[in-house]
Amino acid sequence: MMKQILLSGVIGLFLTLIGTPLLIKLLAKKGYGQYIRDDGPREHHSKRGTPTMGGIAFILATIIAYFLSKLITGYQVTFSGLLVLGLMAGMGLVGFLDDYIKIVKRRSLGLRAKAKMAGQLLVGIAFAVLALQFPDNRDQTPASTRLSFITDFGWKIGPVLFVIWALFMILAMSNGVNLTDGLDGLATGASVMVFGAYTFIGVWQFQESCANAEFLTNPAACFEVRDPLDLAVVASALMGACFGFLWWNTSPAKIFMGDTGSLALGGALAGLAICSRTELLLAVLGGLFVLITMSVVIQVGSFRLTGKRVFRMAPLQHHFELKGWSEVLVVVRFWIIQGMCVIVGLGIFYAGWAATK
């Protein structure tokens, strides 16, 4: 069973390693280059014209890797896996439209805010509604109407509140990754770590699944997740695909993921958290995305209330650039922060499971 996890990761890695340079040539030939904000750090102006929409590479690689791993191993696809892939692709489509308009209109802003929000809401609502369907033989659906941390807890919030909660998570994570995607390789490298964590979580949940309670030494510590192993397959495919893309996206970047990639990655992270019943844990595992998002919230809030800025520039990574840190230094140090967030998050996950034994 673990073969499909390894296969999906390796195939995803291979496809982006060889596919991304082909995409770079295609985008460069069509003149699909990035437009840089005039109010950003001066050093970024040299990046003008770098091919964007690179998220196409790892979105396609992830989907192909998932289905190829199933074809090779003979295992069936699951509704949980398809829903997370569908959420990723749907959010990626919204981002693609945003990127395409930026290129065609030759401006740094793409879709109007209302149109972009409408697209994200449409995709998010479709995912949330479908995630409460398709019960298995244990009556487990891909998502639960209970809030979750390392497992479900508390009372049921009902389908309407669940849809609102799922939308909040999807919008928060997709925009969080989007804000983080400001330096070469920063969002890609951080995402690799979180997808690696979800690969481990999926494997652990499968080994301790309540579906196998009769074989467990402590059934009270089991996980009620519909398709944990398949979520690990999706997470592994994403990890491998992002790793391969990082080869071309690291400084100096030959291609940017664009909103196509950042919205897709954020959607995938939210989908994995919702379907693995680790919704609140995602705030720890994806701590860097939360930190950078909060820097923008603080900056905007402070300016509106007091007329003063807390940071030299938001998001946070640009503040340190303006303080004199090199781009590579900021990226590596932020990767270290993200790595610590993943270690703490996995520690909490394991400690929570062990505490119920």
Coordinates of C-alpha atoms in Angstrom, one line a residue:
M1 CA 0.0 0.0 0.0
M2 CA 2.9 2.3 0.7
K3 CA 4.1 1.8 -2.9
Q4 CA 1.5 4.1 -4.3
I5 CA 2.7 6.9 -1.9
L6 CA 6.3 6.5 -3.1
L7 CA 5.3 6.3 -6.7
S8 CA 3.1 9.4 -6.6
G9 CA 5.9 11.4 -5.0
V10 CA 8.6 10.2 -7.5
I11 CA 6.4 10.7 -10.5
G12 CA 5.4 14.2 -9.4
L13 CA 9.0 15.1 -8.9
F14 CA 10.1 13.6 -12.3
L15 CA 7.3 15.3 -14.2
T16 CA 8.0 18.8 -12.9
L17 CA 11.8 18.4 -13.3
I18 CA 11.4 17.7 -17.0
G19 CA 8.1 19.5 -17.6
T20 CA 8.8 22.9 -16.1
P21 CA 11.6 23.8 -18.5
L22 CA 9.3 23.0 -21.4
L23 CA 6.6 25.2 -19.9
I24 CA 9.2 28.0 -19.4
K25 CA 10.1 27.8 -23.1
L26 CA 6.4 27.9 -24.1
L27 CA 5.5 30.8 -21.8
A28 CA 8.6 32.8 -22.9
K29 CA 7.7 32.2 -26.5
K30 CA 4.3 33.6 -26.0
G31 CA 5.6 36.5 -23.9
Y32 CA 3.7 35.5 -20.8
G33 CA 6.0 37.3 -18.3
Q34 CA 5.5 38.7 -14.8
Y35 CA 4.7 42.3 -14.2
I36 CA 6.3 43.7 -11.1
R37 CA 4.8 46.3 -8.7
D38 CA 6.5 49.7 -8.9
D39 CA 6.2 50.1 -5.1
G40 CA 8.1 46.9 -4.3
P41 CA 11.8 46.5 -3.5
R42 CA 14.0 47.8 -6.3
E43 CA 15.8 44.5 -6.6
H44 CA 12.6 42.9 -7.9
H45 CA 12.4 45.1 -11.0
S46 CA 15.0 42.9 -12.6
K47 CA 12.5 40.0 -12.5
R48 CA 10.1 41.8 -14.9
G49 CA 9.3 39.5 -17.8
T50 CA 10.2 36.2 -16.0
P51 CA 7.6 33.6 -17.2
T52 CA 4.7 33.2 -14.8
M53 CA 1.8 30.8 -14.4
G54 CA 4.3 28.1 -13.5
G55 CA 1.7 26.6 -11.2
I56 CA 0.4 24.8 -14.3
A57 CA 3.4 22.5 -14.1
F58 CA 2.9 21.2 -10.6
I59 CA -0.9 21.1 -10.8
L60 CA -0.8 18.8 -13.9
A61 CA 2.1 16.8 -12.4
T62 CA 0.2 16.2 -9.2
I63 CA -2.9 15.0 -11.0
I64 CA -1.0 12.8 -13.4
A65 CA 1.2 11.4 -10.6
Y66 CA -1.9 10.5 -8.5
F67 CA -3.7 8.7 -11.3
L68 CA -0.5 7.0 -12.6
S69 CA 0.2 5.7 -9.1
K70 CA -3.3 4.2 -9.0
L71 CA -2.9 2.7 -12.5
I72 CA 0.4 1.1 -11.7
T73 CA -0.5 -0.3 -8.2
G74 CA -4.1 -1.2 -9.1
Y75 CA -5.6 0.7 -6.2
Q76 CA -8.9 2.6 -6.7
V77 CA -9.2 6.3 -6.5
T78 CA -11.2 7.7 -3.5
F79 CA -13.7 10.6 -3.2
S80 CA -11.4 12.3 -0.6
G81 CA -8.5 12.2 -3.0
L82 CA -10.6 13.5 -5.9
L83 CA -12.1 16.3 -3.9
V84 CA -8.7 17.6 -2.8
L85 CA -7.4 17.4 -6.4
G86 CA -10.6 19.1 -7.6
L87 CA -10.2 21.9 -5.0
M88 CA -6.6 22.4 -6.1
A89 CA -7.5 22.5 -9.8
G90 CA -10.5 24.8 -9.3
M91 CA -8.5 27.3 -7.2
G92 CA -5.7 27.0 -9.8
L93 CA -8.2 27.9 -12.5
V94 CA -9.2 31.1 -10.7
G95 CA -5.5 32.0 -10.3
F96 CA -4.9 31.2 -14.0
L97 CA -7.6 33.7 -15.1
D98 CA -6.0 36.3 -12.7
D99 CA -2.5 35.7 -14.2
Y100 CA -3.8 35.6 -17.8
I101 CA -5.5 39.0 -17.4
K102 CA -2.4 40.5 -15.9
I103 CA -0.4 39.4 -18.9
V104 CA -3.0 40.4 -21.6
K105 CA -3.8 43.7 -19.9
R106 CA -0.1 44.3 -19.1
R107 CA -0.7 45.3 -15.5
S108 CA 0.3 43.9 -12.1
L109 CA -3.3 43.4 -11.1
G110 CA -5.5 40.8 -12.7
L111 CA -9.0 39.9 -11.9
R112 CA -11.1 42.5 -10.1
A113 CA -11.4 41.7 -6.4
K114 CA -15.1 40.9 -6.6
A115 CA -14.6 38.5 -9.6
K116 CA -11.6 36.8 -7.9
M117 CA -13.5 36.4 -4.7
A118 CA -16.6 35.1 -6.5
G119 CA -14.5 32.4 -8.3
Q120 CA -12.9 31.3 -5.0
L121 CA -16.3 31.2 -3.3
L122 CA -17.8 29.1 -6.1
V123 CA -15.0 26.5 -6.0
G124 CA -14.9 26.5 -2.2
I125 CA -18.7 26.0 -1.8
A126 CA -18.6 23.2 -4.3
F127 CA -15.9 21.4 -2.4
A128 CA -17.5 21.9 1.0
V129 CA -20.9 20.6 -0.1
L130 CA -19.5 17.6 -1.9
A131 CA -17.2 16.8 1.1
L132 CA -20.2 16.0 3.2
Q133 CA -21.5 13.5 0.6
F134 CA -20.3 10.0 -0.4
P135 CA -20.4 8.1 2.9
D136 CA -18.5 4.8 3.0
N137 CA -19.5 1.5 4.6
R138 CA -18.9 3.1 8.0
D139 CA -21.0 6.1 7.1
Q140 CA -17.8 8.3 7.1
T141 CA -17.9 11.2 4.6
P142 CA -14.7 12.9 3.4
A143 CA -15.3 15.8 5.8
S144 CA -17.0 16.1 9.1
T145 CA -19.4 18.7 10.5
R146 CA -17.3 18.7 13.7
L147 CA -14.4 21.0 14.3
S148 CA -11.1 19.3 14.4
F149 CA -7.5 19.7 15.7
I150 CA -5.7 16.4 15.6
T151 CA -9.1 14.6 15.5
D152 CA -12.7 15.7 15.6
F153 CA -13.8 17.3 18.8
G154 CA -16.7 19.2 20.3
W155 CA -20.2 19.5 19.0
K156 CA -21.5 19.2 15.4
I157 CA -21.8 22.7 13.8
G158 CA -24.2 21.5 11.1
P159 CA -23.8 21.6 7.3
V160 CA -24.4 25.4 6.8
L161 CA -21.8 26.5 9.4
F162 CA -19.4 23.8 8.1
V163 CA -19.6 25.3 4.6
I164 CA -18.8 28.8 6.0
W165 CA -15.9 27.3 8.1
A166 CA -14.5 25.4 5.1
L167 CA -14.8 28.6 3.0
F168 CA -12.9 30.5 5.6
M169 CA -10.1 27.9 5.7
I170 CA -9.8 27.7 1.9
L171 CA -9.8 31.5 1.4
A172 CA -7.3 32.0 4.3
M173 CA -4.8 29.4 3.1
S174 CA -5.0 30.3 -0.6
N175 CA -4.5 33.9 0.1
G176 CA -1.9 33.1 2.7
V177 CA 0.2 31.2 0.2
N178 CA -0.4 33.9 -2.3
L179 CA 1.0 36.5 0.0
T180 CA 4.0 34.3 0.8
D181 CA 4.8 33.9 -2.9
G182 CA 6.8 37.1 -3.1
L183 CA 10.4 35.8 -3.2
D184 CA 12.0 33.1 -5.3
G185 CA 11.3 29.6 -3.9
L186 CA 9.8 30.9 -0.6
A187 CA 6.2 29.6 -1.0
T188 CA 7.3 26.5 -2.9
G189 CA 9.8 25.4 -0.3
A190 CA 7.5 26.1 2.6
S191 CA 4.7 24.1 0.8
V192 CA 7.0 21.1 0.3
M193 CA 7.5 20.9 4.1
V194 CA 3.7 21.0 4.9
F195 CA 2.8 18.4 2.2
G196 CA 5.6 16.2 3.7
A197 CA 3.9 16.5 7.1
Y198 CA 0.5 15.6 5.6
T199 CA 2.1 12.6 3.9
F200 CA 3.2 11.4 7.4
I201 CA -0.1 12.2 9.0
G202 CA -2.0 10.3 6.3
V203 CA 0.2 7.2 6.8
W204 CA -0.2 7.4 10.6
Q205 CA -3.9 7.8 10.4
F206 CA -4.2 4.8 8.1
Q207 CA -2.1 2.6 10.4
E208 CA -4.3 3.7 13.4
S209 CA -7.6 3.9 11.5
C210 CA -10.9 3.1 13.3
A211 CA -11.7 0.9 10.3
N212 CA -9.0 -1.5 11.6
A213 CA -10.0 -1.0 15.3
E214 CA -10.2 -4.8 16.0
F215 CA -6.5 -5.1 15.1
L216 CA -5.3 -2.1 17.1
T217 CA -3.8 -2.5 20.6
N218 CA -5.7 0.6 21.7
P219 CA -8.9 1.2 19.6
A220 CA -9.7 4.3 21.7
A221 CA -6.8 6.1 20.0
C222 CA -8.0 5.4 16.4
F223 CA -8.6 8.0 13.8
E224 CA -12.0 8.5 12.1
V225 CA -10.9 9.6 8.7
R226 CA -12.5 8.3 5.5
D227 CA -9.5 7.8 3.2
P228 CA -6.3 8.6 5.1
L229 CA -4.0 6.6 2.9
D230 CA -5.2 8.2 -0.3
L231 CA -4.8 11.7 1.3
A232 CA -1.1 10.6 1.9
V233 CA -0.9 9.7 -1.8
V234 CA -2.2 13.2 -2.8
A235 CA 0.1 14.9 -0.3
S236 CA 3.1 12.9 -1.6
A237 CA 2.3 13.8 -5.2
L238 CA 2.1 17.5 -4.2
M239 CA 5.3 17.3 -2.3
G240 CA 7.2 15.7 -5.2
A241 CA 5.7 18.0 -7.8
C242 CA 6.6 21.1 -5.7
F243 CA 10.1 19.8 -5.0
G244 CA 10.7 19.4 -8.8
F245 CA 9.3 22.8 -9.4
L246 CA 11.6 24.3 -6.8
W247 CA 14.6 23.3 -8.9
W248 CA 13.5 26.0 -11.4
N249 CA 11.8 28.4 -9.0
T250 CA 14.7 28.9 -6.5
S251 CA 16.8 32.0 -6.8
P252 CA 17.3 33.2 -9.4
A253 CA 13.9 31.9 -10.5
K254 CA 13.5 30.8 -14.1
I255 CA 9.7 30.8 -13.6
F256 CA 7.1 32.0 -11.1
M257 CA 4.1 30.0 -9.9
G258 CA 1.8 33.0 -10.2
D259 CA -1.6 33.0 -8.7
T260 CA -2.2 29.9 -10.7
G261 CA 0.1 28.0 -8.3
S262 CA -0.3 29.9 -5.0
L263 CA -4.1 29.6 -5.0
A264 CA -3.9 26.0 -6.0
L265 CA -1.4 25.2 -3.2
G266 CA -3.5 27.0 -0.6
G267 CA -6.6 25.1 -1.7
A268 CA -4.8 21.8 -1.5
L269 CA -3.5 22.5 2.0
A270 CA -7.0 23.5 3.2
G271 CA -8.5 20.4 1.5
L272 CA -6.0 18.1 3.1
A273 CA -6.6 19.6 6.6
I274 CA -10.4 19.3 6.2
C275 CA -10.4 15.8 4.9
S276 CA -7.8 14.5 7.4
R277 CA -9.7 16.2 10.3
T278 CA -6.7 18.4 11.3
E279 CA -8.3 21.8 10.5
L280 CA -6.9 23.8 13.4
L281 CA -3.5 21.9 13.3
L282 CA -3.0 23.5 9.8
A283 CA -2.5 26.8 11.5
V284 CA 0.6 25.3 13.2
L285 CA 1.9 23.2 10.3
G286 CA 1.5 26.2 8.0
G287 CA 2.7 28.7 10.6
L288 CA 4.8 30.7 8.1
F289 CA 1.7 31.3 5.9
V290 CA -0.2 32.5 9.0
L291 CA 2.7 34.7 10.2
I292 CA 2.9 36.4 6.8
T293 CA -0.8 36.9 6.5
M294 CA -1.0 38.4 10.0
S295 CA 1.8 40.9 9.0
V296 CA -0.5 42.2 6.3
V297 CA -3.5 42.4 8.6
I298 CA -1.4 44.2 11.3
Q299 CA 0.0 46.6 8.7
V300 CA -3.4 47.5 7.2
G301 CA -5.1 47.7 10.6
S302 CA -2.4 49.9 12.1
F303 CA -2.4 52.3 9.1
R304 CA -6.1 52.7 9.1
L305 CA -6.3 53.2 12.8
T306 CA -3.3 55.3 13.5
G307 CA -1.9 56.3 10.1
K308 CA 1.4 54.6 10.9
R309 CA 3.0 51.5 9.5
V310 CA 4.4 48.7 11.8
F311 CA 6.6 47.3 9.0
R312 CA 8.6 49.0 6.3
M313 CA 6.5 47.0 3.8
A314 CA 4.1 44.1 4.0
P315 CA 4.0 41.1 3.5
L316 CA 6.7 40.5 6.1
Q317 CA 9.4 39.1 3.8
H318 CA 9.6 42.5 2.0
H319 CA 10.1 44.3 5.4
F320 CA 13.4 42.3 5.9
E321 CA 14.5 43.0 2.3
L322 CA 14.1 46.7 3.0
K323 CA 16.1 46.3 6.1
G324 CA 19.0 45.0 4.0
W325 CA 18.7 41.3 4.1
S326 CA 19.4 39.6 0.7
E327 CA 16.5 37.7 -0.9
V328 CA 18.3 34.3 -0.4
L329 CA 18.9 35.1 3.3
V330 CA 15.2 35.9 3.8
V331 CA 14.1 32.8 2.0
V332 CA 16.4 30.4 3.9
R333 CA 15.6 31.9 7.3
F334 CA 11.9 31.8 6.6
W335 CA 12.3 28.2 5.5
I336 CA 13.9 27.5 8.9
I337 CA 10.9 29.1 10.6
Q338 CA 8.5 26.9 8.5
G339 CA 10.5 23.8 9.3
M340 CA 10.2 24.5 13.0
C341 CA 6.4 25.0 12.6
V342 CA 6.2 21.6 10.9
I343 CA 8.2 19.9 13.7
V344 CA 6.0 21.5 16.4
G345 CA 2.9 20.6 14.5
L346 CA 3.9 16.9 14.0
G347 CA 4.9 16.8 17.7
I348 CA 1.5 18.1 18.7
F349 CA -0.1 15.5 16.4
Y350 CA 1.8 12.6 17.9
A351 CA 1.5 13.8 21.5
G352 CA -2.2 14.1 21.1
W353 CA -2.5 10.6 19.8
A354 CA -0.2 9.2 22.5
A355 CA -2.2 11.0 25.2
T356 CA -5.3 9.0 24.3
K357 CA -3.5 5.6 24.7

